Coordinates of C-alpha atoms and ligand atoms in Angstrom, one line a residue:
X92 CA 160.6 148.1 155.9
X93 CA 162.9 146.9 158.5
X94 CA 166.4 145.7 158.2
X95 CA 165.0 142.1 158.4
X96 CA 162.6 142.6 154.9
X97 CA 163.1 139.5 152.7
X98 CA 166.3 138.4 154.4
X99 CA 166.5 134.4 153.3
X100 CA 166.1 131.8 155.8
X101 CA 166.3 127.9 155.1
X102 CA 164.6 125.9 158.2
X103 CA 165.4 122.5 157.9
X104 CA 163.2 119.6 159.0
X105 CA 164.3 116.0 157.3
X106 CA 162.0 113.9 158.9
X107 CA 158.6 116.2 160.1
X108 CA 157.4 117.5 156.9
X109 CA 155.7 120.9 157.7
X110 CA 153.0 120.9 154.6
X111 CA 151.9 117.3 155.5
X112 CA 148.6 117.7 157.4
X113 CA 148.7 117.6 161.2
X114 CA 146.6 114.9 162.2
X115 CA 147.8 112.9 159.6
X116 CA 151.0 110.2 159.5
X117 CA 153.8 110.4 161.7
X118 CA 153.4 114.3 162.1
X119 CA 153.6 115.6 165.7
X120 CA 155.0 119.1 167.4
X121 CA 157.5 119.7 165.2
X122 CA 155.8 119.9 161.9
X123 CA 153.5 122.0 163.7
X124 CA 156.4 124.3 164.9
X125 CA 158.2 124.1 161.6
X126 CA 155.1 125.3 159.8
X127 CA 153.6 128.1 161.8
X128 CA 157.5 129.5 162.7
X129 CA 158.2 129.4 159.3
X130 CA 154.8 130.8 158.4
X131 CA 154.9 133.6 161.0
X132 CA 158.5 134.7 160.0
X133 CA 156.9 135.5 156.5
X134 CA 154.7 138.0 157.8
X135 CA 157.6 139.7 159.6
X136 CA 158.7 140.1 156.0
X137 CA 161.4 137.1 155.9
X138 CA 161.9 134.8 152.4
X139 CA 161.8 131.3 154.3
X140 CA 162.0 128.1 152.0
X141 CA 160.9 124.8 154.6
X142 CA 163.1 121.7 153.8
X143 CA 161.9 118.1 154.2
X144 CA 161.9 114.3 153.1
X145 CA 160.1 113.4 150.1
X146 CA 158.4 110.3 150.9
X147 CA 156.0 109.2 148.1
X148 CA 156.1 109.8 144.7
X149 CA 153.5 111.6 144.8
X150 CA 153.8 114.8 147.1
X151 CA 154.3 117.5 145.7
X152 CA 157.8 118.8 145.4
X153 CA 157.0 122.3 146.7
X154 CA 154.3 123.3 148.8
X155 CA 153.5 127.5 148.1
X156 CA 151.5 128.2 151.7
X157 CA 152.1 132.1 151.3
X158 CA 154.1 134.3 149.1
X159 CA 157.3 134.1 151.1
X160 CA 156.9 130.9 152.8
X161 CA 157.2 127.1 151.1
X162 CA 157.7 123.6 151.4
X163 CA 160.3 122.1 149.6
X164 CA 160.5 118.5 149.2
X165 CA 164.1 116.3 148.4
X166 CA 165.1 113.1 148.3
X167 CA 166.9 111.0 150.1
X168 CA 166.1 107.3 150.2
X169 CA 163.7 105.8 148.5
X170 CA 160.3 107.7 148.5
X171 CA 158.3 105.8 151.0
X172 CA 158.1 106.5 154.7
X173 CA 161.3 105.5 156.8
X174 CA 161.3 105.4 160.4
X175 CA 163.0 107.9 161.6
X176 CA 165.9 105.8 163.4
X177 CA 166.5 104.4 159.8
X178 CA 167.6 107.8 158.2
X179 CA 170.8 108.7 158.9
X180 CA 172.2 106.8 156.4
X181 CA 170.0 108.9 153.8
X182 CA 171.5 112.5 154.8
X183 CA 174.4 112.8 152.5
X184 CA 172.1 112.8 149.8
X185 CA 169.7 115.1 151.3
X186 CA 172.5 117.2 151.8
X187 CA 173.5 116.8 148.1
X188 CA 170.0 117.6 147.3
X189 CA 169.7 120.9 148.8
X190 CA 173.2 121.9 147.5
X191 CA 171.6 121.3 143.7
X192 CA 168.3 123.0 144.6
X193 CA 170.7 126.1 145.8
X194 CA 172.5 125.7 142.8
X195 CA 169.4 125.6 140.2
X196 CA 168.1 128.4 142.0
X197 CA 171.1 130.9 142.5
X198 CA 170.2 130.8 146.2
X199 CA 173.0 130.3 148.7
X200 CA 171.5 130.2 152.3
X201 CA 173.1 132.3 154.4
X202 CA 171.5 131.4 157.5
X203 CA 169.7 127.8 158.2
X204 CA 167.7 126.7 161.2
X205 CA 167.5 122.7 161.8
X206 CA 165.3 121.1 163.5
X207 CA 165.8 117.2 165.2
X208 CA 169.3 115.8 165.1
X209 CA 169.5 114.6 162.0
X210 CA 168.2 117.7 160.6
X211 CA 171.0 119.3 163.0
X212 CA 174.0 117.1 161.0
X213 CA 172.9 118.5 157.4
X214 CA 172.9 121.9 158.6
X215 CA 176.5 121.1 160.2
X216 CA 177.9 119.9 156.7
X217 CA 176.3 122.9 155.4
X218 CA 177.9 125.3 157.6
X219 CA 181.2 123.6 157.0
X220 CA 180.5 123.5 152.9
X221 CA 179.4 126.9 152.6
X222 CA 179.9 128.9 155.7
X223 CA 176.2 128.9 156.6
X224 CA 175.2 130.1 160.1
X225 CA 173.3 127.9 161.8
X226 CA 170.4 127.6 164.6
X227 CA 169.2 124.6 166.1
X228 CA 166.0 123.4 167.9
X229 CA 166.6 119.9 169.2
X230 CA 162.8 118.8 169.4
X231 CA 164.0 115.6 171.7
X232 CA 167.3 115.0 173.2
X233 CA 168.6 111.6 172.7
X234 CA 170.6 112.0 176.7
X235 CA 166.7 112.6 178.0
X236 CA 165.3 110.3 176.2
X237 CA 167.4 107.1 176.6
X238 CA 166.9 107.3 179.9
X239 CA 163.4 106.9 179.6
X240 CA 162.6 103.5 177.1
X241 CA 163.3 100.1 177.5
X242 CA 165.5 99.5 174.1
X243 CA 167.9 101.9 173.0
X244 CA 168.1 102.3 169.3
X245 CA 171.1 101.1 167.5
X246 CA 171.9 104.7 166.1
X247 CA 171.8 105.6 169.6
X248 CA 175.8 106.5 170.1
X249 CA 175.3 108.3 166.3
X250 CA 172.8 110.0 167.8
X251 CA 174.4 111.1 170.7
X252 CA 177.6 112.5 169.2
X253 CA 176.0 114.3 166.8
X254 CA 173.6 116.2 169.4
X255 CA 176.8 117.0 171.4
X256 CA 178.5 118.1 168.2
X257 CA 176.3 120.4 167.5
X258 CA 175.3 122.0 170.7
X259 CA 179.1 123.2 170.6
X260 CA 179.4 124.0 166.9
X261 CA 176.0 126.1 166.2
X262 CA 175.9 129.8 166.1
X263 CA 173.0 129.2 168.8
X264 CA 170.8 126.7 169.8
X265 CA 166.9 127.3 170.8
X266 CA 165.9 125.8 174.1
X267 CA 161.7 126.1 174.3
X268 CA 162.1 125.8 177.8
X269 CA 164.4 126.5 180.5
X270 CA 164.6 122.7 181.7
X271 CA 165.9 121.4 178.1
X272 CA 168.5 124.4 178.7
X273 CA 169.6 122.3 181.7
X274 CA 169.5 119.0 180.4
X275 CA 171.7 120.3 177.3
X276 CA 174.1 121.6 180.0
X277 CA 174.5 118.3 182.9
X278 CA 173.7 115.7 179.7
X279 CA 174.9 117.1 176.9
X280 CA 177.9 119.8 176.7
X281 CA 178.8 122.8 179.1
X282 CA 180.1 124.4 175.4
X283 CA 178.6 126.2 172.9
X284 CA 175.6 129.0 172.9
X285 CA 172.3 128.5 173.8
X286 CA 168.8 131.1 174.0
X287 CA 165.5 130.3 175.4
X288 CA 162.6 130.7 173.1
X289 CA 159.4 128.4 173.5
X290 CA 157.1 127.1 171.3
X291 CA 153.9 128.9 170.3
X292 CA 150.4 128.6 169.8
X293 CA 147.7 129.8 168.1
X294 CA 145.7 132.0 169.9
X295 CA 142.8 132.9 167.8
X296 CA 142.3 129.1 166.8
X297 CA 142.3 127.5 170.0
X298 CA 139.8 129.5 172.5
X299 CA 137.2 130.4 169.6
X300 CA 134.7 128.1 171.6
X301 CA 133.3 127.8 174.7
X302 CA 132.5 124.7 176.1
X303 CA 129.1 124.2 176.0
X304 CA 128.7 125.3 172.2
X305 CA 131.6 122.7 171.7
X306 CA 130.1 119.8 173.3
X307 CA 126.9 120.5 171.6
X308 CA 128.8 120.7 168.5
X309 CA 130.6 117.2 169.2
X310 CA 127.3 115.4 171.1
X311 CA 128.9 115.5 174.0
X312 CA 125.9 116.8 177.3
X313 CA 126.8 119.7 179.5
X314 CA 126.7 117.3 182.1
X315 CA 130.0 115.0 181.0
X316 CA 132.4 114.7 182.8
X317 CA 135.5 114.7 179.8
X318 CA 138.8 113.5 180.6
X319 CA 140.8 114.4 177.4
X320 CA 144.6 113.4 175.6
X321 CA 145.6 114.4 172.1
X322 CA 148.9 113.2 170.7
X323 CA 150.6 110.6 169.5
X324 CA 150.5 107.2 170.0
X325 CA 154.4 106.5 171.4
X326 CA 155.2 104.8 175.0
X327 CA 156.9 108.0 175.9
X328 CA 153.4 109.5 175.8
X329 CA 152.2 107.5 178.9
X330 CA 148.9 106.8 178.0
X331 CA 148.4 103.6 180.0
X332 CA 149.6 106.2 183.1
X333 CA 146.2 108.6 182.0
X334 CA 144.0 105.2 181.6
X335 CA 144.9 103.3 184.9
X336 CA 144.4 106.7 186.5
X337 CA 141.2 107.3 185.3
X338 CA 140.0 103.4 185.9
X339 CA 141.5 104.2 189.6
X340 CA 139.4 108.2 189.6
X341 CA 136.5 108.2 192.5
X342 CA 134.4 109.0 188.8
X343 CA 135.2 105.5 187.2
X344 CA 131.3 104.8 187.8
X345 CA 130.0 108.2 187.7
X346 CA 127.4 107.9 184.8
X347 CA 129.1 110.9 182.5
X348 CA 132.2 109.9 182.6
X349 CA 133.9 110.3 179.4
X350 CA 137.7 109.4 178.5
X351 CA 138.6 110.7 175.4
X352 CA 142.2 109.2 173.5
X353 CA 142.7 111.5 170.7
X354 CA 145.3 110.7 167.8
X355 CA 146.9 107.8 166.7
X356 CA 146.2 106.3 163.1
X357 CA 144.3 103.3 162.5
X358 CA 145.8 99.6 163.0
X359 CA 148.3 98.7 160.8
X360 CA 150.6 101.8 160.8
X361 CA 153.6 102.9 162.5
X362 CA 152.0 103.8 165.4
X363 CA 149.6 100.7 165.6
X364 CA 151.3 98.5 168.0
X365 CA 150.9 101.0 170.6
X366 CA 147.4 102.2 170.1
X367 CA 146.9 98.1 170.1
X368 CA 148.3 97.8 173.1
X369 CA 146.0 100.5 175.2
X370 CA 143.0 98.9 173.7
X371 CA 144.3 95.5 175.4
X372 CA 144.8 97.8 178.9
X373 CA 141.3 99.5 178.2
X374 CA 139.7 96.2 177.5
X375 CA 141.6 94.4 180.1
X376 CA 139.9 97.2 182.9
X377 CA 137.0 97.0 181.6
X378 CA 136.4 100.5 180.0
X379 CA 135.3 100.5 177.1
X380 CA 132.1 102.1 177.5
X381 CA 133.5 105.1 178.9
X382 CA 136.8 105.4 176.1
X383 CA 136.7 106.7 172.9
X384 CA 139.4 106.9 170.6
X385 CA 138.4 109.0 167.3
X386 CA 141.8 108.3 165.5
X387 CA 143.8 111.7 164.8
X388 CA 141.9 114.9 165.2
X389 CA 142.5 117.6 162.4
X390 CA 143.5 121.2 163.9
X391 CA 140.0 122.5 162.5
X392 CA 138.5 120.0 165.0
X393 CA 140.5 120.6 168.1
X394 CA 139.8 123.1 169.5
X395 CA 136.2 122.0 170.0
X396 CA 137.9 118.9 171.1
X397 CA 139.9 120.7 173.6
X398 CA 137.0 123.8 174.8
X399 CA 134.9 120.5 175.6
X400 CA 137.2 118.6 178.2
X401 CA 137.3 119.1 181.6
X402 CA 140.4 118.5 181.7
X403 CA 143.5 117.9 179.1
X404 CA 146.1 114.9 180.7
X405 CA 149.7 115.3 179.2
X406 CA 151.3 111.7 180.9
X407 CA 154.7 111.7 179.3
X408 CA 157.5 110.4 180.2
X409 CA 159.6 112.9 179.2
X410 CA 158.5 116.2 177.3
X411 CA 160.7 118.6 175.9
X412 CA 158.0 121.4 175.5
X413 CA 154.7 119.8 174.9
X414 CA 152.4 121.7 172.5
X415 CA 149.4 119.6 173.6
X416 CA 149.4 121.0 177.2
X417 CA 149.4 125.1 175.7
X418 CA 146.7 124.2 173.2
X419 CA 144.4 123.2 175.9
X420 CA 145.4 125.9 177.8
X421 CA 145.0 128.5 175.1
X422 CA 141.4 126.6 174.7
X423 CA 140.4 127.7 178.6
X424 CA 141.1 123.7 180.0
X425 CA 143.1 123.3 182.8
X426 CA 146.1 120.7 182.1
X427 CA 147.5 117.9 184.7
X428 CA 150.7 116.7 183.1
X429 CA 153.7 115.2 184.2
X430 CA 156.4 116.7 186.3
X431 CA 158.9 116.8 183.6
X432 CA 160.4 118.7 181.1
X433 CA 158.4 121.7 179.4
X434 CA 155.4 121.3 181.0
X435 CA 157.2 122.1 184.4
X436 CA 157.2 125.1 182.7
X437 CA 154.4 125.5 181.1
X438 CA 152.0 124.3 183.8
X439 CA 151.6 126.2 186.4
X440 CA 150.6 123.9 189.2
X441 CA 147.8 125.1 191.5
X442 CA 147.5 128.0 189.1
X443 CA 146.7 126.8 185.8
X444 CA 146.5 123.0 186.2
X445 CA 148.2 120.6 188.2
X446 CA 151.5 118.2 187.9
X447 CA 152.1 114.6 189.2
X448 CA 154.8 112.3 188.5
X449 CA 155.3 110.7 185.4
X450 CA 153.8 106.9 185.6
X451 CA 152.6 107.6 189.3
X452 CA 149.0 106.2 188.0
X453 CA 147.6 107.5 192.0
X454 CA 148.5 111.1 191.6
X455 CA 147.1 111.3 188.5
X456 CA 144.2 110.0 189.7
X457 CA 144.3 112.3 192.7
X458 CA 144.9 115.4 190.4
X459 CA 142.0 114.7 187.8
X460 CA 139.6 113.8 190.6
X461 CA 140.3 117.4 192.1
X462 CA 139.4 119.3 188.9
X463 CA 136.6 117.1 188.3
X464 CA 134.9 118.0 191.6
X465 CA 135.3 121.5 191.5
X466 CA 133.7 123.2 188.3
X467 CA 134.5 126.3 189.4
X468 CA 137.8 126.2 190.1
X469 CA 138.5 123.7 186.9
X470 CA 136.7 127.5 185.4
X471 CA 139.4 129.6 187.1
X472 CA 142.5 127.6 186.4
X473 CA 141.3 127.7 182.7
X474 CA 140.9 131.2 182.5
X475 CA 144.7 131.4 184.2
X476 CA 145.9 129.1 181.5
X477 CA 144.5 131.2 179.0
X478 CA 146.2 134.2 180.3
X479 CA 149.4 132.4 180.6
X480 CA 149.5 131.2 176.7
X481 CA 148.5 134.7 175.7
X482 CA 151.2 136.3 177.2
X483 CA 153.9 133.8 176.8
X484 CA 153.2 131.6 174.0
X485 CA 151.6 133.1 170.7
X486 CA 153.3 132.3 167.5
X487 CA 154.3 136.3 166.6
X488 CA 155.4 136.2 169.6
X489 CA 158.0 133.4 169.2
X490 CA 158.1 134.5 165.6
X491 CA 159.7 138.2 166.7
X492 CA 161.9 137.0 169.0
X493 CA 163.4 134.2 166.4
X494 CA 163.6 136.6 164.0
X495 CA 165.5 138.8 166.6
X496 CA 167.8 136.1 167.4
X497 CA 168.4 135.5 163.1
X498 CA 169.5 139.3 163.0
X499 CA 172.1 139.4 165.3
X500 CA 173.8 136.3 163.9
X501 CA 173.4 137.6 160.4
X502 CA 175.4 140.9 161.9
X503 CA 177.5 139.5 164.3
X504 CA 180.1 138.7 161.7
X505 CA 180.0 139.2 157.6
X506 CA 178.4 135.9 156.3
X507 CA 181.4 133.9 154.3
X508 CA 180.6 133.9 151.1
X509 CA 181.5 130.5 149.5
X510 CA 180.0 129.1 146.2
X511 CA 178.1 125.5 147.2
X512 CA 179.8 122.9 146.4
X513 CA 178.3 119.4 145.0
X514 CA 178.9 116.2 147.4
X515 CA 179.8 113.3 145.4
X516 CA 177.1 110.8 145.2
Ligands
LIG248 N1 148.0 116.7 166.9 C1 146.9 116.8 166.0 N2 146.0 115.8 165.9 C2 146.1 114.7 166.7 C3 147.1 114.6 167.6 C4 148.1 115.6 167.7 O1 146.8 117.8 165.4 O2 145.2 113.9 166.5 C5 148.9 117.8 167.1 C6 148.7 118.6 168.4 O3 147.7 119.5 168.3 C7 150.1 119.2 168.6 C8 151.0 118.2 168.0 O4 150.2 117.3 167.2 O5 150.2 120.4 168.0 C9 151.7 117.4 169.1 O6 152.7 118.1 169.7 P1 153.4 117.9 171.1 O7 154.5 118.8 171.3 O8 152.4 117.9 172.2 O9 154.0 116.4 171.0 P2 155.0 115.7 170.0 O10 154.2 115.1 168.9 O11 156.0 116.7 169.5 O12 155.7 114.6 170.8

């Protein structure tokens, strides 16, 4: 037993719900982070309760994935999905939520890890409630990212001072990659502390196929040519970037060419209007034969998805860490992604894939044409990527050195130990 055994942690996650399938809804990177960091902190031996948005009557209110590790569902708002730009106004009661479930539980958390900026604000009226230490992972930063769309959000100046607020009042704040360390420095605040730790992957799940058996497995022939993306279905994403590039690759009429748009949910939902809209720009350049778009692809399913692509495109605009770009490395597939962000960092280029410019439709083109040609060095980039997510990004990995971080806050000073208060309704 270490001096870590059983110590309490509440991560806190308002709008990515960690027990929701991935695959599934709005859920993206950081219900998958949420749920294997809080799942991986367990077998290091801490108690970690995962807090989220109920959103439908009928979720359950707590989600048992291991002995020490759950989901556990309040409410705030009315239980249906809310975008997430609409839920600011929902946190007080969140907050008051999680004070009750403390209080019906005889649990005080000393220690809470938020995740998003509005997850960021509960944890900062906890902290000023009760004296809880807090960590925070910012999953997107508004100053990044309003530089990159067309319409800001209304809650866009909320948003703002509330990311700033926190970067200065946090015990610490987790950077995954040394670029969001600088843009929370020039955009954000020059105050407050902040550690490096990325995101992880998991190693035994993605890389358990090679690619033949996988493209036998999804009908795909060994002699395709497969152009892959998985994520979501948001602007930011720059999927028209990955399908003008490929109408524009030397292999737009090579007879296995395959273009694969994995993700998204069907018509109709959130994300709709932007899957609708590629399907106008795949239509529009004639490619539907060669595009498929299976819809979201379940983590059982990916890595076959991912072992079978030539190549894995990661076109955003702007990308804080990426997951996407790992996985595929982790699955032997060499990555081209965009020059920004995490994948500056995670990407190696020449090495274990290759960068271009977000939206520069030509250099994409350029940089999937090159691994295309060249089996074997698309073969040795992969096997370089592999390496790479082995020894930088496995879950126990970024699990130990959380959990290393957690301990020295929890020492640094003696935890204040106030009784939880109720908020008024
Ligand atoms: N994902 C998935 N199925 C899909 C699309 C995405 O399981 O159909 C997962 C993907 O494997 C990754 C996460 O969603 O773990 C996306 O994370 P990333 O950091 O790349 O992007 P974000 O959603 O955070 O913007």
């Amino acid at each position: 037993m270490n001096s870590t055994t059983k110590q309490r942690i509440a991560l806190i996650s308002v709008h990515g719900d960690p027990a929701i399938e991935i695959g599934k809804e709005e859920a993206g990177g950081q219900n998958v982070y949420v749920r294997n960091v809080g799942e991986a902190l367990a077998r290091l031996g801490w108690q970690v309760d995962m807090f989220t948005r109920k959103v439908s009557a009928q979720q359950q209110t707590i989600v048992q994935h291991s002995p020490n590790c759950r989901t556990i569902r309040l409410q705030a708002g009315s239980l249906e999905y809310i975008p997430r730009d609409n839920l600011f106004g929902n946190l007080p009661e969140f907050v008051k939520n999680f004070l009750a479930f403390q209080k019906e539980n005889n649990i005080t958390y000393p220690l809470i890890h938020t995740n998003y900026w509005l997850s960021s604000w509960v944890g900062m009226q906890l902290k000023k409630i009760q004296g809880s230490k807090q960590v925070h992972t910012y999953h997107s930063l508004g100053a990044v990212k309003y530089n990159t769309v067309k319409t800001i959000p209304l809650i866009a100046s909320t948003r703002l001072a509330v990311e700033k607020e926190v970067l200065e009042t946090a015990e610490r704040i987790v950077a995954t990659s040394p670029q969001e360390k600088e843009h929370m420095r020039s955009l954000v605040s020059t105050k407050g502390h902040i550690d490096i730790i990325p995101c992880g992957t998991d190693v035994q799940q993605f890389g358990c196929i090679d690619r033949q058996a996988a493209r036998k497995q999804l009908g795909f022939g060994s002699e395709d040519k497969i152009v892959l993306y998985v994520g979501r279905f948001d602007p930011r994403k720059g999927i028209e970037t990955l399908v003008r590039a490929v109408a524009r690759s030397q292999f737009r009429n090579h007879p296995n060419i395959k273009l694969i748009i994995g993700g998204g949910s069907v018509p109709g939902q959130s994300d709709g209007l932007e899957r609708e809209r590629i399907e106008e720009i795949i239509a529009e350049l004639g490619m539907q034969d060669i595009t498929t778009l299976p819809g979201r692809l379940s983590q059982e399913i990916l890595p076959s998805y991912y072992a079978a692509a030539d190549v894995c495109v990661v076109p955003s605009h702007y990308e804080p860490f990426g997951l996407v770009a790992i996985e595929a490395m982790a699955s032997y597939t060499p990555v081209v992604a965009s020059n920004v962000g995490g994948l500056q960092f995670t990407v190696i280029p020449e090495e274990t894939g290759l960068l271009a410019p977000p939206q520069d439709v030509d250099a994409f083109a350029n940089a999937i044409d090159r691994i295309l040609n060249n089996p074997q060095w698309r073969d040795k980039l992969g096997q370089n990527g592999r390496k790479r997510v082995e020894s930088k990004f496995s879950w126990d990995g970024v699990a130990t050195q959380l959990a290393d971080l957690y301990t020295e806050i929890l020492h640094s000073t003696a935890v204040e130990e106030k009784q939880p208060l109720l908020l008024s309704s």
